[in-house]
Short mmCIF file of C-alpha atoms in Angstrom, two decimals:
data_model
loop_
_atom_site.label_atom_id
_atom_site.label_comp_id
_atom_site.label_asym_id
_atom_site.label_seq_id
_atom_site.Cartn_x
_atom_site.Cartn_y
_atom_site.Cartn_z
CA UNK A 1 0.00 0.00 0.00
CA UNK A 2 2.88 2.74 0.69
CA UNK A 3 4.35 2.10 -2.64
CA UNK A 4 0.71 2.24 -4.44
CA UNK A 5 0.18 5.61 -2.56
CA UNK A 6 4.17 6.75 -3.16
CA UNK A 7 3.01 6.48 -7.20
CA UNK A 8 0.05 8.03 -6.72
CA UNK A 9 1.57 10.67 -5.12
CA UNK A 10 4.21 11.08 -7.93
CA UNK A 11 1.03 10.88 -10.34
CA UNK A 12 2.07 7.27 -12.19
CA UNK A 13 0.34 5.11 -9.26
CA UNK A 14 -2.55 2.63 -10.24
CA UNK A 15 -6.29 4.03 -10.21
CA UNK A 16 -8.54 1.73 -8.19
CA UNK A 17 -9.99 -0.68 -10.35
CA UNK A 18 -13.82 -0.72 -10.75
CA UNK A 19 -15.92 -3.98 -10.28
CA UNK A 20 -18.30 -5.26 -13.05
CA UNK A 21 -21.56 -6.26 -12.30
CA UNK A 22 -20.09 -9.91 -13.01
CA UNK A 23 -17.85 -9.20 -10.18
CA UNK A 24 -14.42 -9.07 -12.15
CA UNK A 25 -12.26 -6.07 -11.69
CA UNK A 26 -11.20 -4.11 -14.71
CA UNK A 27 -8.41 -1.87 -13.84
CA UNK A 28 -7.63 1.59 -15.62
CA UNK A 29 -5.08 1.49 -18.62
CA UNK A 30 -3.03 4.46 -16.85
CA UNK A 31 -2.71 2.55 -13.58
CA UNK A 32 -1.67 -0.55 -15.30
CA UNK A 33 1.39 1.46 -17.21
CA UNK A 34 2.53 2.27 -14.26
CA UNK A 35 2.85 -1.21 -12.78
CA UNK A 36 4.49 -2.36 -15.96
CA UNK A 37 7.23 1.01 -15.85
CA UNK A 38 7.39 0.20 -12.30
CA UNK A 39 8.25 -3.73 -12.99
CA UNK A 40 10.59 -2.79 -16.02
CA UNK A 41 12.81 -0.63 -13.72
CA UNK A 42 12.97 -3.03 -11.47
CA UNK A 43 13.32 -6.05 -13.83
CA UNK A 44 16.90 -4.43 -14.81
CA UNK A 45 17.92 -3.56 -11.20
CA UNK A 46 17.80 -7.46 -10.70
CA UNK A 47 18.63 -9.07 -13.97
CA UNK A 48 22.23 -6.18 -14.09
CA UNK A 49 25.16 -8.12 -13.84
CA UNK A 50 26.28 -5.55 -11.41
CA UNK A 51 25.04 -2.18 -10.06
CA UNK A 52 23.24 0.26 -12.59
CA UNK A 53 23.04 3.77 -12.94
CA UNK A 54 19.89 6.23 -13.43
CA UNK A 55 21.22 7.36 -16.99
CA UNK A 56 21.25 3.43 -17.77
CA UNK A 57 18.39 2.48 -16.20
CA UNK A 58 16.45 5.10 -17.91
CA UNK A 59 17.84 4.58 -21.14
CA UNK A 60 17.18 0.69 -20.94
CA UNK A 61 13.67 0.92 -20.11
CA UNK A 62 13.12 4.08 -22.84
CA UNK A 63 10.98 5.98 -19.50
CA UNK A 64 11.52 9.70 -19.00
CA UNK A 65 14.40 10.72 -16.58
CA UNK A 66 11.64 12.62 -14.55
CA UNK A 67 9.39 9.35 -14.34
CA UNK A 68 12.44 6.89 -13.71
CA UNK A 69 13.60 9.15 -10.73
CA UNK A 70 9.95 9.46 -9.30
CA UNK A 71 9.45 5.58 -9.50
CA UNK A 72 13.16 4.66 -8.61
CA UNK A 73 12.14 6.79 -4.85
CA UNK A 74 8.92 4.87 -4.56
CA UNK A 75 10.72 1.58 -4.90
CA UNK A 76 13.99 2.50 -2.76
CA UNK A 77 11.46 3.79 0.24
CA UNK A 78 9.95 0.48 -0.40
CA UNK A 79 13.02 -1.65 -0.30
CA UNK A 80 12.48 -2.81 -3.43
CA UNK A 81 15.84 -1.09 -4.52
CA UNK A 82 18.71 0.93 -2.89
CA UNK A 83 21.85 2.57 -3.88
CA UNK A 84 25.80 1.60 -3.04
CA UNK A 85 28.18 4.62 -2.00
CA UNK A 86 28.75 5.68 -5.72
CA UNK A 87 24.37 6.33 -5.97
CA UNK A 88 24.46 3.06 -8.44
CA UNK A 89 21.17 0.95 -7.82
CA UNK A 90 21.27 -2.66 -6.75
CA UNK A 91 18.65 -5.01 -5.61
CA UNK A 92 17.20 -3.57 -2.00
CA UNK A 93 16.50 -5.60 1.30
CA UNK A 94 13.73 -7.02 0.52
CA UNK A 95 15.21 -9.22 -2.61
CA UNK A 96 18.09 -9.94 0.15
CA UNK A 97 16.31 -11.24 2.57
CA UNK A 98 14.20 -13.30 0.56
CA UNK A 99 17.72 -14.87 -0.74
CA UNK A 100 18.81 -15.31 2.40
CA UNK A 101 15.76 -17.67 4.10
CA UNK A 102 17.62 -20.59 2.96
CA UNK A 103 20.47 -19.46 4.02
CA UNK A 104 22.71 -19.42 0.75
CA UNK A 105 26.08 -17.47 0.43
CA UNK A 106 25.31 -16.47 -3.26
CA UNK A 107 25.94 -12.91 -3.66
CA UNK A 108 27.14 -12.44 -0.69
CA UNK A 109 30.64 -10.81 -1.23
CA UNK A 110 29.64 -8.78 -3.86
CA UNK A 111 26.37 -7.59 -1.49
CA UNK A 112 29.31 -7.35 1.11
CA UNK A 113 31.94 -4.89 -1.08
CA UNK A 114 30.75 -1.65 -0.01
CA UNK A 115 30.85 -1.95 3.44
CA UNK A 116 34.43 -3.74 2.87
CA UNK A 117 35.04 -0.49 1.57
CA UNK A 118 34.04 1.56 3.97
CA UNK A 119 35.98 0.13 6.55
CA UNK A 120 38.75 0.13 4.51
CA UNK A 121 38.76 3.82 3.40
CA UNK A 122 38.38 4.60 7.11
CA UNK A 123 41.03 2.16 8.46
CA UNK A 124 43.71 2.05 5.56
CA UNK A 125 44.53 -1.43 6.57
CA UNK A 126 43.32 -4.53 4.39
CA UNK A 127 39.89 -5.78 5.07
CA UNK A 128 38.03 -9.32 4.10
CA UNK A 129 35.14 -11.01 4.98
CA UNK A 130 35.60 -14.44 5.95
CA UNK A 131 32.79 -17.78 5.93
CA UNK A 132 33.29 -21.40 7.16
CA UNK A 133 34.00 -24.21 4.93
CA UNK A 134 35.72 -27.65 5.33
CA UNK A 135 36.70 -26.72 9.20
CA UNK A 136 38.57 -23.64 7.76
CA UNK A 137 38.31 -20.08 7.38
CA UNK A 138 38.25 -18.99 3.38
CA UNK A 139 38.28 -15.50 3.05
CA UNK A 140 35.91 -14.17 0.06
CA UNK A 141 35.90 -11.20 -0.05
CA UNK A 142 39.01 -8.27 0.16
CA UNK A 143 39.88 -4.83 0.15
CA UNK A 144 43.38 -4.09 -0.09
CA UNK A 145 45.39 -1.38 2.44
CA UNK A 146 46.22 1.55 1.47
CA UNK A 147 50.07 1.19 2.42
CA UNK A 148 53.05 -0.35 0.68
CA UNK A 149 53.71 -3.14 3.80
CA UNK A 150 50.07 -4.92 3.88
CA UNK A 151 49.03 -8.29 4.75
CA UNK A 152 48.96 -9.94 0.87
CA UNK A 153 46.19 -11.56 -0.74
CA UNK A 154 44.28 -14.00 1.04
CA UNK A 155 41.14 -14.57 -1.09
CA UNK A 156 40.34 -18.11 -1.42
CA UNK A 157 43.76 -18.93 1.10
CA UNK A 158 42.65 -21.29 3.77
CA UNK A 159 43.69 -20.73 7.30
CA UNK A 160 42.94 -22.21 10.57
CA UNK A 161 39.76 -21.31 12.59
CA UNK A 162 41.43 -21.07 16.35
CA UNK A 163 44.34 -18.99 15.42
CA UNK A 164 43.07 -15.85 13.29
CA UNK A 165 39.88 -13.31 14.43
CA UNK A 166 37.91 -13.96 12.00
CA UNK A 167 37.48 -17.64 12.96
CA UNK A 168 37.22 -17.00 16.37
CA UNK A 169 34.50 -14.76 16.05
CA UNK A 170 32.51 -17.64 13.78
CA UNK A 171 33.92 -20.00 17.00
CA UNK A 172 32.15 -17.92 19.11
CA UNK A 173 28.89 -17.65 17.68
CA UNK A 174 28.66 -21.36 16.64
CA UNK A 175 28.93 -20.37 12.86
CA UNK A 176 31.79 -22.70 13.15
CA UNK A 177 33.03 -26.07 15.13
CA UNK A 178 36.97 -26.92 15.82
CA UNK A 179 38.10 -29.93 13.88
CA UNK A 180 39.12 -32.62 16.51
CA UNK A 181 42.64 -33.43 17.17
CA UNK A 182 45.18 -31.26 18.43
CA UNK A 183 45.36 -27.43 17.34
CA UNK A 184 48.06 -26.50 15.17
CA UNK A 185 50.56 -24.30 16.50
CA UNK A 186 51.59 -21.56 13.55
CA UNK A 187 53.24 -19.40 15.97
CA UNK A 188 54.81 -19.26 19.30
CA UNK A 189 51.15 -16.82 20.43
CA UNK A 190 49.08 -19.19 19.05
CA UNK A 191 46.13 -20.78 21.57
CA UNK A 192 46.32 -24.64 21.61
CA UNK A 193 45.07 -25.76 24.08
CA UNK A 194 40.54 -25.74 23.87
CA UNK A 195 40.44 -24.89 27.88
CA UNK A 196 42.07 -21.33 26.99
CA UNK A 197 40.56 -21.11 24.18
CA UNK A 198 37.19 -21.33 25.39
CA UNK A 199 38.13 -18.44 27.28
CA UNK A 200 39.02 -16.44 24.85
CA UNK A 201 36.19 -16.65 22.99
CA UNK A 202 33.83 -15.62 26.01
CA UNK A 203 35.90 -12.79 25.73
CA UNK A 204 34.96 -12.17 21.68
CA UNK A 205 31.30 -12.65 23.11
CA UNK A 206 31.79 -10.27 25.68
CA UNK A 207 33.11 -7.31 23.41
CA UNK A 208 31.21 -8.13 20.37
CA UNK A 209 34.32 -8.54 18.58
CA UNK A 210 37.63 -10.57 18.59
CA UNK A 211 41.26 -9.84 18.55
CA UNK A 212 44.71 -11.68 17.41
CA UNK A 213 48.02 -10.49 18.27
CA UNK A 214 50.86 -12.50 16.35
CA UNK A 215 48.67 -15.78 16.12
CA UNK A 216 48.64 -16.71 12.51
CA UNK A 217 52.11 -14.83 11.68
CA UNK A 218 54.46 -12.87 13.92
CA UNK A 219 53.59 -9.16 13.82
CA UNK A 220 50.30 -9.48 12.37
CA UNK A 221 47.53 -8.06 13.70
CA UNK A 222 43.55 -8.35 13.51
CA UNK A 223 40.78 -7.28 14.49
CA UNK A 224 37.11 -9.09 13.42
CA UNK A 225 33.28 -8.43 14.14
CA UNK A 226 30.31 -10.51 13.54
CA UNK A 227 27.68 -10.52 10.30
CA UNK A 228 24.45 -11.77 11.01
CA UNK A 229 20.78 -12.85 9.03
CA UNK A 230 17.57 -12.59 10.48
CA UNK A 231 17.12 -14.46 13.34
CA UNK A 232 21.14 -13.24 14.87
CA UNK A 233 22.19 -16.43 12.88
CA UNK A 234 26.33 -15.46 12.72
CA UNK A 235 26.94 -16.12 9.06
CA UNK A 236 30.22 -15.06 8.44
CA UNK A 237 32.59 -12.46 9.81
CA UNK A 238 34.56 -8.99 8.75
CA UNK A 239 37.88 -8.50 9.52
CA UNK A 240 40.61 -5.12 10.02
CA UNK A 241 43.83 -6.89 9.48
CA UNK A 242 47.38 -5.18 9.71
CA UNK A 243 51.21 -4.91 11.03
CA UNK A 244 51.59 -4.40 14.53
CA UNK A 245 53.55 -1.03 14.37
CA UNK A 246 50.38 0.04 12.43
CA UNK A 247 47.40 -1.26 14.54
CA UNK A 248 48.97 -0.64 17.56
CA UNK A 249 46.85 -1.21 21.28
CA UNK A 250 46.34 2.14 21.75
CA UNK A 251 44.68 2.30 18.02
CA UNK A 252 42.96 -1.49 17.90
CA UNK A 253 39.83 0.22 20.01
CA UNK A 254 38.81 2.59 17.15
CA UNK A 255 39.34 0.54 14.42
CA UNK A 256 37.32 -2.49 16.03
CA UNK A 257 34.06 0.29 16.82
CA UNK A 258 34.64 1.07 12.98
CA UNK A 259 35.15 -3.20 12.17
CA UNK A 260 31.64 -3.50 14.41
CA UNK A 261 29.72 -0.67 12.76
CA UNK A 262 30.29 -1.85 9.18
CA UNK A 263 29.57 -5.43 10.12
CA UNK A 264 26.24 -4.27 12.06
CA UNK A 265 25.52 -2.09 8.83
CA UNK A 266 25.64 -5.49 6.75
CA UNK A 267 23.92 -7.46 8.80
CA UNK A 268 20.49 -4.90 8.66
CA UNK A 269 20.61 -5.48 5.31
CA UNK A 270 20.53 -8.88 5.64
CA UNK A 271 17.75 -8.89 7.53
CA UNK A 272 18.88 -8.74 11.27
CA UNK A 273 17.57 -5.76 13.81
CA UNK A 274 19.81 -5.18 16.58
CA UNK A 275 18.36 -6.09 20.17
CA UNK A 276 16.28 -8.77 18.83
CA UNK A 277 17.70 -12.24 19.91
CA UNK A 278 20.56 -14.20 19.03
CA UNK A 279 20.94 -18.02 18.32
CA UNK A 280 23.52 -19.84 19.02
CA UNK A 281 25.87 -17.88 21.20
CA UNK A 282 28.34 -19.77 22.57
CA UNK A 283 27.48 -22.94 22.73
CA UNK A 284 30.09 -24.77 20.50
CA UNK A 285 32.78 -23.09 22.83
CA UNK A 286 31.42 -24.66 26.36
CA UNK A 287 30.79 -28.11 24.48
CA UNK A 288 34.60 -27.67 23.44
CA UNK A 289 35.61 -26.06 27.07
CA UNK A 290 34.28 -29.79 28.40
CA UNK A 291 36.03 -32.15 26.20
#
């Protein structure tokens, strides 16, 4: 109803359709038009390879720029659309969500990127966004740092779940289980044994966010917040990652309230509303604390 009444506002919106005395409703031609420009607009949101632009969206559809931008409003107010950073138009929450009830990955980095970049433009330091699989972290999405010395490439690179942030914040939330066995040992920092471990992730709980100091590689630093669905469900996690000279303790507290607002910004749009409750916290960590 508030996008009918949005068009009707704007003066495209769908008259109210008149019954015949068999009972069948015949709606106007005028109103129907604007259902169908409505629909083609958003037909080429969706079907775009990637984000579109107003001067391509209008062009594609053949609609007047004055009539794209009047229906393009009525369907981002309606969360039928919205725009990135650079005012491109993607697919809004509401296609999102709908993606997300079975709780697929598809799209997900590339829904991800501009809040990668966000954090990135305000931290410098590399950024990636990091999902189970196989009893591993694999990091699919990245933003690159700004400086010379950075941490490298690490799309697609496995690494362990117990020794970098970004697993330890899936750890925490039980988006993830430990593999059994002993924990390997990349560094002389590195947590091994489950007991302290366990602790250390009721500390990630605690803050909302998790640190490593030196744990994957000597002198590397991260710093990684949680991404939720609806529900709270932790589906994957975004990570500040840097040299220690760089993300130094004095600076780690700013740059995780920037990791956790980015991450929180992602996870509205898939569907989550802060202060409503989450699943899963913690339990994978005491069932590991007692074996």
């Amino acid at each position: 109803m508030e996008l009918v009444s949005a068009l009707r506002r704007a003066g495209t919106a769908p008259e109210a359709g008149r019954e015949t005395q068999a009972g069948s409703i015949v709606t106007s031609p005028s109103g129907t038009q604007a259902v169908d420009r409505a629909a083609r607009l958003l037909t080429e949101v969706v079907h775009s390879p990637g984000s579109v632009t107003f001067t391509e969206l209008a062009a594609a559809t053949g609609l007047a720029k004055s009539t794209t931008s009047r229906l393009l409003l009525a369907l981002e107010r309606n969360g039928l659309v919205r725009r990135d950073d650079h005012g491109r138009f993607r697919p809004g929450e509401v296609f999102v969500r709908f993606a997300w009830r079975g709780g697929a990955e598809a799209g997900l980095a590339e829904l991800a990127q501009p809040f990668l970049e966000r954090v990135g433009a305000q931290t410098g330091e590399t950024i990636n966004l990091g999902v189970e699989r196989d009893g591993m972290i694999e990091q699919i999405a990245q933003v690159d740092s700004v400086y010379v010395i950075g941490v490298g490439n690490w799309l697609g690179r496995p690494v362990p779940l117990h020794c970098t942030a970004l697993g330890k914040v899936l750890l925490a939330y039980d988006a993830a289980s430990l593999p059994a066995g002993r924990l390997e040992r990349p560094t002389e920092r590195t947590i091994t044994s489950r007991a302290e471990l366990q602790a250390d992730l009721a500390t990630v709980r605690e803050l909302g966010y998790a640190i490593t100091d030196s744990e994957l590689e000597p002198g590397l630093v991260a710093v990684a917040a949680p991404v939720r669905r609806d529900g709270g469900t932790v589906v994957a996690a975004l990570s500040v990652s840097g040299p220690a000279h760089r993300l130094t303790p004095a600076r780690l507290p700013g740059v995780a309230a920037q990791c956790v607002a980015q991450a929180s910004a992602l996870s509205c749009v898939l569907g989550h509303r802060p202060g409503e409750p989450s699943h899963a916290a913690g339990g994978q960590a005491q069932r590991e604390g007692a074996a």
